[in-house]
mmCIF file of C-alpha atoms in Angstrom:
data_model
loop_
_atom_site.group_PDB
_atom_site.id
_atom_site.type_symbol
_atom_site.label_atom_id
_atom_site.label_comp_id
_atom_site.label_asym_id
_atom_site.label_seq_id
_atom_site.Cartn_x
_atom_site.Cartn_y
_atom_site.Cartn_z
ATOM 1 C CA MET A 1 35.524 25.455 -2.995
ATOM 2 C CA LEU A 2 38.137 22.680 -3.298
ATOM 3 C CA ALA A 3 35.484 20.171 -4.325
ATOM 4 C CA GLN A 4 34.155 22.620 -6.914
ATOM 5 C CA GLN A 5 37.664 23.118 -8.340
ATOM 6 C CA HIS A 6 38.178 19.374 -8.608
ATOM 7 C CA ARG A 7 34.796 18.967 -10.365
ATOM 8 C CA GLN A 8 35.671 21.613 -12.855
ATOM 9 C CA GLN A 9 39.073 20.083 -13.520
ATOM 10 C CA PHE A 10 37.677 16.588 -14.109
ATOM 11 C CA GLU A 11 34.921 18.006 -16.333
ATOM 12 C CA THR A 12 37.398 19.655 -18.668
ATOM 13 C CA THR A 13 40.329 17.226 -18.719
ATOM 14 C CA PRO A 14 39.999 14.143 -20.988
ATOM 15 C CA TYR A 15 41.954 10.928 -20.362
ATOM 16 C CA ARG A 16 42.657 8.702 -23.336
ATOM 17 C CA MET A 17 41.916 4.988 -22.714
ATOM 18 C CA GLY A 18 42.637 2.832 -25.732
ATOM 19 C CA SER A 19 40.484 4.139 -28.566
ATOM 20 C CA PHE A 20 38.129 6.288 -26.516
ATOM 21 C CA TYR A 21 38.135 9.138 -24.040
ATOM 22 C CA VAL A 22 36.709 9.055 -20.559
ATOM 23 C CA ILE A 23 35.666 12.604 -19.849
ATOM 24 C CA SER A 24 35.452 13.602 -16.256
ATOM 25 C CA ILE A 25 34.564 11.340 -13.399
ATOM 26 C CA ALA A 26 32.594 14.059 -11.708
ATOM 27 C CA VAL A 27 30.372 14.895 -14.672
ATOM 28 C CA ILE A 28 28.592 11.581 -14.152
ATOM 29 C CA CYS A 29 27.140 12.783 -10.905
ATOM 30 C CA MET A 30 27.015 16.452 -10.008
ATOM 31 C CA ASN A 31 27.054 15.621 -6.299
ATOM 32 C CA CYS A 32 30.453 13.868 -6.477
ATOM 33 C CA VAL A 33 33.496 15.537 -5.031
ATOM 34 C CA SER A 34 37.280 15.064 -5.136
ATOM 35 C CA PRO A 35 38.303 11.369 -5.203
ATOM 36 C CA VAL A 36 41.323 12.252 -3.115
ATOM 37 C CA SER A 37 39.501 13.440 -0.073
ATOM 38 C CA VAL A 38 36.111 11.760 0.202
ATOM 39 C CA ARG A 39 34.698 8.435 1.268
ATOM 40 C CA LYS A 40 31.857 8.195 -1.202
ATOM 41 C CA MET A 41 31.836 8.526 -4.972
ATOM 42 C CA CYS A 42 28.560 8.249 -6.821
ATOM 43 C CA SER A 43 28.280 7.154 -10.431
ATOM 44 C CA LYS A 44 25.880 5.723 -12.976
ATOM 45 C CA VAL A 45 27.599 2.572 -14.111
ATOM 46 C CA ASP A 46 25.684 2.594 -17.411
ATOM 47 C CA ASP A 47 27.593 5.727 -18.410
ATOM 48 C CA LEU A 48 31.048 4.196 -17.925
ATOM 49 C CA SER A 49 32.138 2.485 -21.134
ATOM 50 C CA GLN A 50 35.114 0.766 -19.476
ATOM 51 C CA LEU A 51 32.743 -1.373 -17.386
ATOM 52 C CA ARG A 52 31.472 -4.732 -18.617
ATOM 53 C CA GLN A 53 27.876 -4.919 -17.485
ATOM 54 C CA ASN A 54 26.559 -8.045 -15.727
ATOM 55 C CA GLN A 55 29.937 -9.740 -15.901
ATOM 56 C CA ARG A 56 32.369 -10.980 -13.287
ATOM 57 C CA LEU A 57 35.818 -12.600 -13.330
ATOM 58 C CA PRO A 58 35.723 -15.529 -10.866
ATOM 59 C CA GLY A 59 38.529 -17.366 -9.113
ATOM 60 C CA LYS A 60 41.216 -14.678 -9.363
ATOM 61 C CA GLU A 61 40.427 -12.672 -6.271
ATOM 62 C CA LEU A 62 43.169 -11.048 -4.183
ATOM 63 C CA PHE A 63 40.741 -9.807 -1.571
ATOM 64 C CA SER A 64 37.354 -8.168 -1.296
ATOM 65 C CA THR A 65 35.897 -5.319 0.716
ATOM 66 C CA MET A 66 32.909 -2.986 0.704
ATOM 67 C CA THR A 67 33.045 0.372 -1.074
ATOM 68 C CA ASP A 68 30.508 3.147 -1.599
ATOM 69 C CA GLY A 69 30.562 3.074 -5.365
ATOM 70 C CA VAL A 70 32.413 1.702 -8.362
ATOM 71 C CA MET A 71 34.745 4.731 -8.441
ATOM 72 C CA LEU A 72 36.102 3.896 -5.000
ATOM 73 C CA CYS A 73 36.518 0.292 -6.083
ATOM 74 C CA ALA A 74 38.531 1.428 -9.105
ATOM 75 C CA ARG A 75 40.588 3.757 -6.932
ATOM 76 C CA LEU A 76 41.280 0.964 -4.460
ATOM 77 C CA CYS A 77 42.499 -1.263 -7.298
ATOM 78 C CA LEU A 78 44.803 1.517 -8.475
ATOM 79 C CA GLY A 79 46.277 1.620 -4.971
ATOM 80 C CA VAL A 80 47.143 -2.103 -4.871
ATOM 81 C CA THR A 81 50.346 -3.107 -6.665
ATOM 82 C CA LEU A 82 49.076 -6.559 -7.658
ATOM 83 C CA CYS A 83 45.589 -5.500 -8.781
ATOM 84 C CA GLY A 84 44.942 -6.006 -12.487
ATOM 85 C CA SER A 85 41.143 -5.853 -12.560
ATOM 86 C CA PHE A 86 38.095 -5.735 -10.322
ATOM 87 C CA ASN A 87 34.501 -6.927 -9.961
ATOM 88 C CA PHE A 88 31.964 -4.609 -8.355
ATOM 89 C CA ASN A 89 28.501 -5.557 -7.136
ATOM 90 C CA THR A 90 26.257 -2.587 -7.841
ATOM 91 C CA ARG A 91 23.645 -3.852 -5.432
ATOM 92 C CA THR A 92 25.725 -4.678 -2.336
ATOM 93 C CA GLY A 93 28.850 -2.541 -2.855
ATOM 94 C CA ALA A 94 31.177 -5.561 -2.731
ATOM 95 C CA CYS A 95 34.498 -4.705 -4.388
ATOM 96 C CA GLU A 96 36.553 -7.723 -5.459
ATOM 97 C CA LEU A 97 40.129 -7.070 -6.563
ATOM 98 C CA ASN A 98 41.721 -9.547 -8.982
ATOM 99 C CA ASP A 99 45.411 -10.171 -9.572
ATOM 100 C CA VAL A 100 45.057 -10.689 -13.342
ATOM 101 C CA THR A 101 43.756 -9.053 -16.519
ATOM 102 C CA LEU A 102 41.808 -10.749 -19.302
ATOM 103 C CA GLY A 103 45.002 -11.225 -21.276
ATOM 104 C CA THR A 104 46.226 -13.747 -18.715
ATOM 105 C CA GLU A 105 45.889 -17.411 -19.626
ATOM 106 C CA GLY A 106 42.903 -19.118 -18.049
ATOM 107 C CA THR A 107 40.902 -15.944 -17.376
ATOM 108 C CA GLU A 108 37.318 -15.667 -18.585
ATOM 109 C CA VAL A 109 34.432 -13.537 -17.371
ATOM 110 C CA VAL A 110 31.046 -15.093 -16.669
ATOM 111 C CA HIS A 111 27.529 -13.722 -16.665
ATOM 112 C CA ALA A 112 26.705 -12.313 -13.215
ATOM 113 C CA PRO A 113 23.657 -10.082 -12.598
ATOM 114 C CA ASN A 114 24.302 -6.912 -10.569
ATOM 115 C CA TYR A 115 28.062 -7.138 -11.244
ATOM 116 C CA VAL A 116 30.315 -5.026 -13.388
ATOM 117 C CA PHE A 117 33.863 -5.906 -14.389
ATOM 118 C CA SER A 118 36.771 -3.725 -15.469
ATOM 119 C CA GLU A 119 40.493 -3.898 -16.017
ATOM 120 C CA VAL A 120 42.365 -1.308 -13.996
ATOM 121 C CA ASN A 121 44.391 0.009 -16.946
ATOM 122 C CA PHE A 122 41.171 1.468 -18.377
ATOM 123 C CA TRP A 123 41.058 3.968 -15.523
ATOM 124 C CA PRO A 124 43.123 7.170 -15.281
ATOM 125 C CA LYS A 125 45.884 6.838 -12.708
ATOM 126 C CA ARG A 126 44.953 10.277 -11.452
ATOM 127 C CA LEU A 127 41.832 8.758 -9.932
ATOM 128 C CA ALA A 128 44.116 7.279 -7.256
ATOM 129 C CA GLY A 129 44.942 10.788 -6.083
ATOM 130 C CA VAL A 130 47.766 10.828 -3.562
ATOM 131 C CA CYS A 131 48.128 7.050 -4.026
ATOM 132 C CA MET A 132 49.029 7.420 -7.696
ATOM 133 C CA ASN A 133 52.749 6.854 -7.025
ATOM 134 C CA HIS A 134 52.482 4.909 -3.780
ATOM 135 C CA THR A 135 55.298 2.690 -2.488
ATOM 136 C CA CYS A 136 53.201 0.166 -0.551
ATOM 137 C CA LEU A 137 54.259 -3.482 -0.458
ATOM 138 C CA GLU A 138 52.559 -6.253 -2.439
ATOM 139 C CA SER A 139 50.666 -7.273 0.695
ATOM 140 C CA GLN A 140 49.358 -3.729 1.322
ATOM 141 C CA TYR A 141 46.917 -1.262 -0.157
ATOM 142 C CA CYS A 142 47.257 2.497 -0.276
ATOM 143 C CA GLN A 143 44.793 4.490 1.828
ATOM 144 C CA PRO A 144 44.709 8.297 1.455
ATOM 145 C CA LYS A 145 44.975 10.284 4.674
ATOM 146 C CA ASN A 146 44.371 13.638 3.010
ATOM 147 C CA ASP A 147 45.207 15.419 -0.233
ATOM 148 C CA THR A 148 48.974 15.088 0.294
ATOM 149 C CA ASP A 149 49.625 11.955 2.337
ATOM 150 C CA TYR A 150 48.686 8.278 2.490
ATOM 151 C CA SER A 151 49.259 5.208 4.635
ATOM 152 C CA CYS A 152 49.890 1.585 3.671
ATOM 153 C CA LYS A 153 47.411 -0.875 5.168
ATOM 154 C CA PRO A 154 47.683 -4.680 5.000
ATOM 155 C CA TRP A 155 45.109 -6.493 2.892
ATOM 156 C CA VAL A 156 46.670 -9.796 3.889
ATOM 157 C CA ALA A 157 48.420 -10.517 7.211
ATOM 158 C CA MET A 158 52.105 -11.357 6.739
ATOM 159 C CA SER A 159 53.220 -10.600 10.290
ATOM 160 C CA CYS A 160 51.843 -10.351 13.803
ATOM 161 C CA SER A 161 51.933 -6.565 13.453
ATOM 162 C CA ASP A 162 49.604 -6.964 10.467
ATOM 163 C CA VAL A 163 47.286 -9.039 12.660
ATOM 164 C CA GLN A 164 47.162 -6.136 15.118
ATOM 165 C CA GLN A 165 46.157 -3.724 12.346
ATOM 166 C CA CYS A 166 43.629 -6.063 10.740
ATOM 167 C CA GLN A 167 42.058 -7.311 13.973
ATOM 168 C CA PRO A 168 42.857 -4.965 16.890
ATOM 169 C CA ASN A 169 43.023 -6.418 20.402
ATOM 170 C CA SER A 170 43.917 -9.884 19.115
ATOM 171 C CA PRO A 171 45.483 -11.968 21.911
ATOM 172 C CA ASN A 172 48.566 -14.181 21.813
ATOM 173 C CA GLY A 173 47.877 -17.317 19.840
ATOM 174 C CA GLU A 174 48.123 -19.237 16.592
ATOM 175 C CA TYR A 175 47.226 -17.329 13.406
ATOM 176 C CA TRP A 176 47.305 -18.019 9.698
ATOM 177 C CA LEU A 177 49.918 -15.727 8.186
ATOM 178 C CA HIS A 178 50.728 -15.431 4.489
ATOM 179 C CA LEU A 179 54.477 -15.617 3.919
ATOM 180 C CA GLY A 180 56.770 -15.129 0.943
ATOM 181 C CA SER A 181 55.850 -13.365 -2.300
ATOM 182 C CA HIS A 182 52.580 -13.538 -4.195
ATOM 183 C CA PRO A 183 50.993 -16.029 -4.427
ATOM 184 C CA PHE A 184 51.435 -16.026 -0.668
ATOM 185 C CA ASN A 185 51.734 -19.267 1.301
ATOM 186 C CA LYS A 186 49.388 -19.617 4.263
ATOM 187 C CA THR A 187 51.344 -20.739 7.333
ATOM 188 C CA ARG A 188 50.449 -21.268 10.982
ATOM 189 C CA ILE A 189 52.421 -18.872 13.188
ATOM 190 C CA TYR A 190 52.224 -18.178 16.923
ATOM 191 C CA CYS A 191 51.986 -14.447 17.674
ATOM 192 C CA HIS A 192 53.600 -13.457 20.987
ATOM 193 C CA ASP A 193 53.524 -10.148 22.912
ATOM 194 C CA MET A 194 50.376 -9.027 21.090
ATOM 195 C CA SER A 195 49.684 -6.433 23.788
ATOM 196 C CA THR A 196 52.889 -4.594 22.850
ATOM 197 C CA GLU A 197 53.892 -2.465 19.871
ATOM 198 C CA ASN A 198 56.361 -5.116 18.670
ATOM 199 C CA PRO A 199 54.753 -8.554 18.608
ATOM 200 C CA GLN A 200 56.953 -11.436 17.520
ATOM 201 C CA GLU A 201 56.429 -14.508 15.369
ATOM 202 C CA TYR A 202 57.141 -18.039 16.588
ATOM 203 C CA VAL A 203 56.750 -21.531 15.166
ATOM 204 C CA THR A 204 55.177 -24.036 17.551
ATOM 205 C CA LEU A 205 57.154 -27.297 17.475
ATOM 206 C CA LEU A 206 55.162 -30.516 17.731
ATOM 207 C CA HIS A 207 58.139 -32.866 18.139
ATOM 208 C CA GLU A 208 61.335 -32.814 20.184
ATOM 209 C CA ASN A 209 63.848 -30.204 19.062
ATOM 210 C CA ASP A 210 66.758 -30.613 21.432
ATOM 211 C CA GLY A 211 70.508 -30.628 21.792
ATOM 212 C CA PHE A 212 72.867 -32.592 24.034
ATOM 213 C CA TYR A 213 76.265 -31.222 25.092
ATOM 214 C CA PRO A 214 78.005 -33.862 27.243
ATOM 215 C CA ALA A 215 80.099 -32.815 30.244
ATOM 216 C CA LYS A 216 82.692 -35.430 29.366
ATOM 217 C CA GLN A 217 86.211 -35.459 27.963
ATOM 218 C CA SER A 218 88.426 -38.211 26.628
ATOM 219 C CA LEU A 219 91.547 -36.841 24.987
ATOM 220 C CA GLY A 220 92.891 -39.476 22.637
ATOM 221 C CA CYS A 221 89.763 -41.569 23.319
ATOM 222 C CA THR A 222 91.258 -42.835 26.614
ATOM 223 C CA ASN A 223 90.389 -42.247 30.264
ATOM 224 C CA GLU A 224 87.028 -40.461 30.076
ATOM 225 C CA TYR A 225 86.571 -37.591 32.567
ATOM 226 C CA THR A 226 83.451 -35.798 33.728
ATOM 227 C CA TRP A 227 83.379 -32.003 34.142
ATOM 228 C CA PRO A 228 81.157 -30.923 37.035
ATOM 229 C CA ASN A 229 78.512 -28.322 36.148
ATOM 230 C CA LYS A 230 79.451 -28.342 32.490
ATOM 231 C CA GLY A 231 77.595 -29.394 29.369
ATOM 232 C CA GLY A 232 73.879 -30.055 29.528
ATOM 233 C CA SER A 233 70.828 -30.158 27.303
ATOM 234 C CA VAL A 234 68.434 -27.687 25.700
ATOM 235 C CA TRP A 235 64.818 -28.162 24.540
ATOM 236 C CA PHE A 236 62.842 -25.778 22.314
ATOM 237 C CA GLN A 237 59.034 -25.677 22.382
ATOM 238 C CA LYS A 238 58.844 -22.782 19.898
ATOM 239 C CA ILE A 239 61.407 -21.062 17.706
ATOM 240 C CA ARG A 240 61.289 -17.416 16.713
ATOM 241 C CA LEU A 241 61.040 -16.764 12.974
ATOM 242 C CA ASP A 242 62.025 -13.574 11.181
ATOM 243 C CA VAL A 243 59.156 -13.666 8.675
ATOM 244 C CA LYS A 244 60.769 -11.071 6.392
ATOM 245 C CA ASN A 245 63.643 -13.360 5.430
ATOM 246 C CA MET A 246 62.305 -16.673 6.832
ATOM 247 C CA ALA A 247 65.341 -17.076 9.113
ATOM 248 C CA VAL A 248 65.265 -18.691 12.562
ATOM 249 C CA VAL A 249 66.351 -16.357 15.373
ATOM 250 C CA ARG A 250 68.634 -18.972 16.885
ATOM 251 C CA LYS A 251 69.494 -17.104 20.096
ATOM 252 C CA ASP A 252 65.890 -16.611 21.198
ATOM 253 C CA TYR A 253 65.163 -18.753 24.265
ATOM 254 C CA THR A 254 61.699 -17.402 25.137
ATOM 255 C CA PHE A 255 60.192 -20.866 24.701
ATOM 256 C CA ALA A 256 63.177 -23.036 25.619
ATOM 257 C CA ASN A 257 64.458 -24.912 28.657
ATOM 258 C CA TRP A 258 68.019 -25.959 29.395
ATOM 259 C CA THR A 259 70.419 -27.293 31.978
ATOM 260 C CA ASN A 260 73.597 -25.394 32.935
ATOM 261 C CA ALA A 261 73.791 -23.173 29.830
ATOM 262 C CA ALA A 262 71.571 -22.466 26.823
ATOM 263 C CA MET A 263 72.945 -23.333 23.401
ATOM 264 C CA GLN A 264 71.740 -21.899 20.106
ATOM 265 C CA TYR A 265 69.082 -23.645 18.079
ATOM 266 C CA GLY A 266 70.641 -25.851 15.424
ATOM 267 C CA ARG A 267 74.094 -26.171 17.069
ATOM 268 C CA ALA A 268 75.767 -29.479 17.940
ATOM 269 C CA ALA A 269 78.870 -29.269 20.158
ATOM 270 C CA ASP A 270 81.140 -31.074 22.584
ATOM 271 C CA CYS A 271 84.578 -30.882 24.235
ATOM 272 C CA TYR A 272 85.169 -34.632 24.127
ATOM 273 C CA THR A 273 88.287 -35.196 22.030
ATOM 274 C CA THR A 274 90.417 -33.976 19.117
ATOM 275 C CA HIS A 275 89.874 -34.993 15.517
ATOM 276 C CA ALA A 276 93.274 -34.235 14.010
ATOM 277 C CA ASN A 277 93.299 -36.709 11.128
ATOM 278 C CA GLY A 278 89.663 -37.322 10.505
ATOM 279 C CA LEU A 279 87.061 -38.649 12.887
ATOM 280 C CA ALA A 280 88.590 -40.036 16.114
ATOM 281 C CA ARG A 281 87.726 -43.666 16.886
ATOM 282 C CA CYS A 282 85.485 -42.639 19.802
ATOM 283 C CA GLY A 283 83.544 -40.232 17.595
ATOM 284 C CA THR A 284 81.713 -37.056 18.616
ATOM 285 C CA LYS A 285 79.216 -36.809 21.470
ATOM 286 C CA GLY A 286 77.464 -33.533 20.712
ATOM 287 C CA ARG A 287 74.174 -33.704 18.843
ATOM 288 C CA PHE A 288 71.148 -31.616 17.881
ATOM 289 C CA THR A 289 67.803 -32.550 16.336
ATOM 290 C CA VAL A 290 65.799 -30.162 14.136
ATOM 291 C CA ASP A 291 62.263 -31.525 13.740
ATOM 292 C CA LEU A 292 59.720 -29.353 11.931
ATOM 293 C CA ARG A 293 57.150 -32.033 11.152
ATOM 294 C CA GLY A 294 53.621 -30.743 11.567
ATOM 295 C CA THR A 295 54.589 -27.052 11.322
ATOM 296 C CA GLY A 296 54.134 -26.621 7.583
ATOM 297 C CA LEU A 297 57.758 -25.510 7.313
ATOM 298 C CA ALA A 298 61.044 -27.122 6.303
ATOM 299 C CA VAL A 299 64.720 -26.215 6.105
ATOM 300 C CA VAL A 300 65.663 -24.974 2.618
ATOM 301 C CA PRO A 301 67.491 -27.617 0.517
ATOM 302 C CA GLU A 302 70.618 -25.489 0.097
ATOM 303 C CA GLN A 303 71.176 -25.083 3.853
ATOM 304 C CA THR A 304 74.627 -26.218 5.009
ATOM 305 C CA TRP A 305 76.527 -26.381 8.312
ATOM 306 C CA ARG A 306 80.123 -25.382 9.091
ATOM 307 C CA LYS A 307 82.506 -26.625 11.784
ATOM 308 C CA TYR A 308 84.162 -24.336 14.349
ATOM 309 C CA GLY A 309 86.658 -24.783 17.190
ATOM 310 C CA TYR A 310 89.867 -26.696 17.915
ATOM 311 C CA LYS A 311 90.377 -29.888 15.885
ATOM 312 C CA SER A 312 86.645 -30.073 15.350
ATOM 313 C CA ILE A 313 84.683 -32.169 12.892
ATOM 314 C CA ILE A 314 81.186 -32.697 11.536
ATOM 315 C CA GLN A 315 80.668 -36.400 12.064
ATOM 316 C CA SER A 316 77.331 -36.539 10.236
ATOM 317 C CA ILE A 317 74.354 -34.527 9.048
ATOM 318 C CA THR A 318 71.329 -36.602 8.110
ATOM 319 C CA ARG A 319 68.280 -35.017 6.515
ATOM 320 C CA ASN A 320 64.978 -36.480 5.401
ATOM 321 C CA GLN A 321 63.680 -35.815 1.905
ATOM 322 C CA GLU A 322 61.312 -33.015 2.912
ATOM 323 C CA GLY A 323 63.897 -31.181 5.002
ATOM 324 C CA THR A 324 61.694 -31.353 8.074
ATOM 325 C CA VAL A 325 64.054 -33.526 10.178
ATOM 326 C CA ILE A 326 67.809 -32.943 10.433
ATOM 327 C CA GLU A 327 70.134 -34.806 12.805
ATOM 328 C CA LEU A 328 73.516 -33.229 13.601
ATOM 329 C CA LYS A 329 76.554 -34.860 15.207
ATOM 330 C CA CYS A 330 79.531 -32.536 15.708
ATOM 331 C CA GLY A 331 82.321 -31.904 18.199
ATOM 332 C CA GLY A 332 85.963 -31.137 18.940
ATOM 333 C CA TYR A 333 88.199 -30.054 21.792
ATOM 334 C CA CYS A 334 86.111 -27.897 22.092
ATOM 335 C CA GLY A 335 84.247 -27.750 18.793
ATOM 336 C CA HIS A 336 80.809 -27.312 17.293
ATOM 337 C CA CYS A 337 78.901 -26.925 14.039
ATOM 338 C CA ASP A 338 76.509 -24.082 13.171
ATOM 339 C CA PRO A 339 74.440 -23.265 10.106
ATOM 340 C CA ALA A 340 76.490 -21.548 7.419
ATOM 341 C CA GLY A 341 74.726 -18.185 7.349
ATOM 342 C CA PRO A 342 71.099 -17.896 8.498
ATOM 343 C CA LEU A 343 69.105 -21.037 9.247
ATOM 344 C CA THR A 344 66.483 -20.455 6.568
ATOM 345 C CA LEU A 345 63.062 -22.100 6.337
ATOM 346 C CA GLN A 346 60.535 -22.425 3.547
ATOM 347 C CA VAL A 347 56.881 -23.376 3.383
ATOM 348 C CA ASN A 348 56.443 -27.138 3.070
ATOM 349 C CA SER A 349 53.600 -27.232 0.552
ATOM 350 C CA ALA A 350 53.454 -31.035 0.732
ATOM 351 C CA GLU A 351 52.223 -30.920 4.331
ATOM 352 C CA ASN A 352 48.557 -30.376 5.116
ATOM 353 C CA ILE A 353 48.239 -28.446 8.378
ATOM 354 C CA PRO A 354 44.938 -28.843 10.282
ATOM 355 C CA SER A 355 43.196 -25.581 11.093
ATOM 356 C CA THR A 356 42.336 -26.547 14.688
ATOM 357 C CA SER A 357 42.904 -23.653 17.126
ATOM 358 C CA THR A 358 44.294 -21.423 14.360
ATOM 359 C CA THR A 359 42.676 -18.021 13.727
ATOM 360 C CA GLU A 360 41.962 -16.811 10.207
ATOM 361 C CA VAL A 361 42.821 -13.122 9.873
ATOM 362 C CA THR A 362 40.554 -10.843 7.846
ATOM 363 C CA CYS A 363 42.040 -7.629 6.449
ATOM 364 C CA GLY A 364 40.923 -4.973 4.016
#
C-alpha cells in the first residue's frame, strides 16, 4: 500500500528542472517503488532527459560504488555534500560520483559507450527521501535506514574508526587516511586498538624524537651538583595524533620509553641554573628534538613555544625549512618550554611517502 501511494504521488507531482518538467520517477517503470525504502530502482535511461547519453566526465571522481539503477546513483549523489554530478554505467551498474559540475573550469565530458552523465541539480531533492536534509560530513554519504531515519557512512577513511566501518576486522597497522578538508590529503597513520570500539591514530616516527632532562644543578654556573634519581631521558617511537584538529596528544606515552619520569612530547626542561638577566654563561641543558622526516607530516609554520618556570629562558629553537625537524633548548631553576597552544601538524605535500606496508582503505 505504501509503495502504491508513493507511485501515485510521483506520477502526479511535477518537478521543474530548468526549462522542463520531470514527471514522476515511478511512471518510468511500473514495478518501481518508493525511493526512500528500497534497494533497487528500475528505469529506462532513454526516457530521462536530464541524462547525457554515452557521455562521461573523467578525472573528477570522488568515489565510485555499485548501484542497482541510475535512480539509486542519483539518490546517492544527492546524499553526498560534495557531489555535483555523476557518471553511471548502464551495463555494469558502476556509479561514479564527481565533485564538480560542467560549469567548473577544466571540466569536459567525453564519449563513453554504456555511460550516462548528469548533474545532480537536475534531479528533485525529494528523490533523496529521508536524506534530503542530511547533516553528514564531507567525508560521508547519507544512507537511509527507513522512511524516517538515516545514518552517515564514510566514503573515505579519515580516522581509524572509519577504517573499522569500511573494512571490518582490520587489525592494528599502517593505513592510508585522508586528512583535512576536501581535497583530502592522503597520509600514513598507524591505527591502534582496532579490536576496541575506540581505536586511536598514531604517527610512526622514523628518526629519533627524544628529550634530555639532566639531573644536574649549577646555581650561578658554579659548583655543579648531581641529583640522584632525578632528570632522565624520554624516547618516542610513535606519537598520538588527534586527526580532527591535527594536534599531537603530547601526554600519550603508549609508544614511548623513559628513565625516571616521562616528559611530554615537545618539551625541553632543566633545573640547572637561573637566567635572571638573559641567558646565563653556562647556558641551558634541557633539550628536545622533534623529527617528523619520513612521516609525510610537519609542524605548522605558525607554531611557537613559550617558557615556564622560575627564571627560565628559551635558549634556542631551530627549525628546518619544511618544519619537519625542530631542536629545542630551554631551562631554568626549574624551567621549561612548551608549545604555545596545541602542537599542530600539517600534511607535508613536498614529501613522497612510499606505500610499503601501508593498507589502502576502500569505502563506499
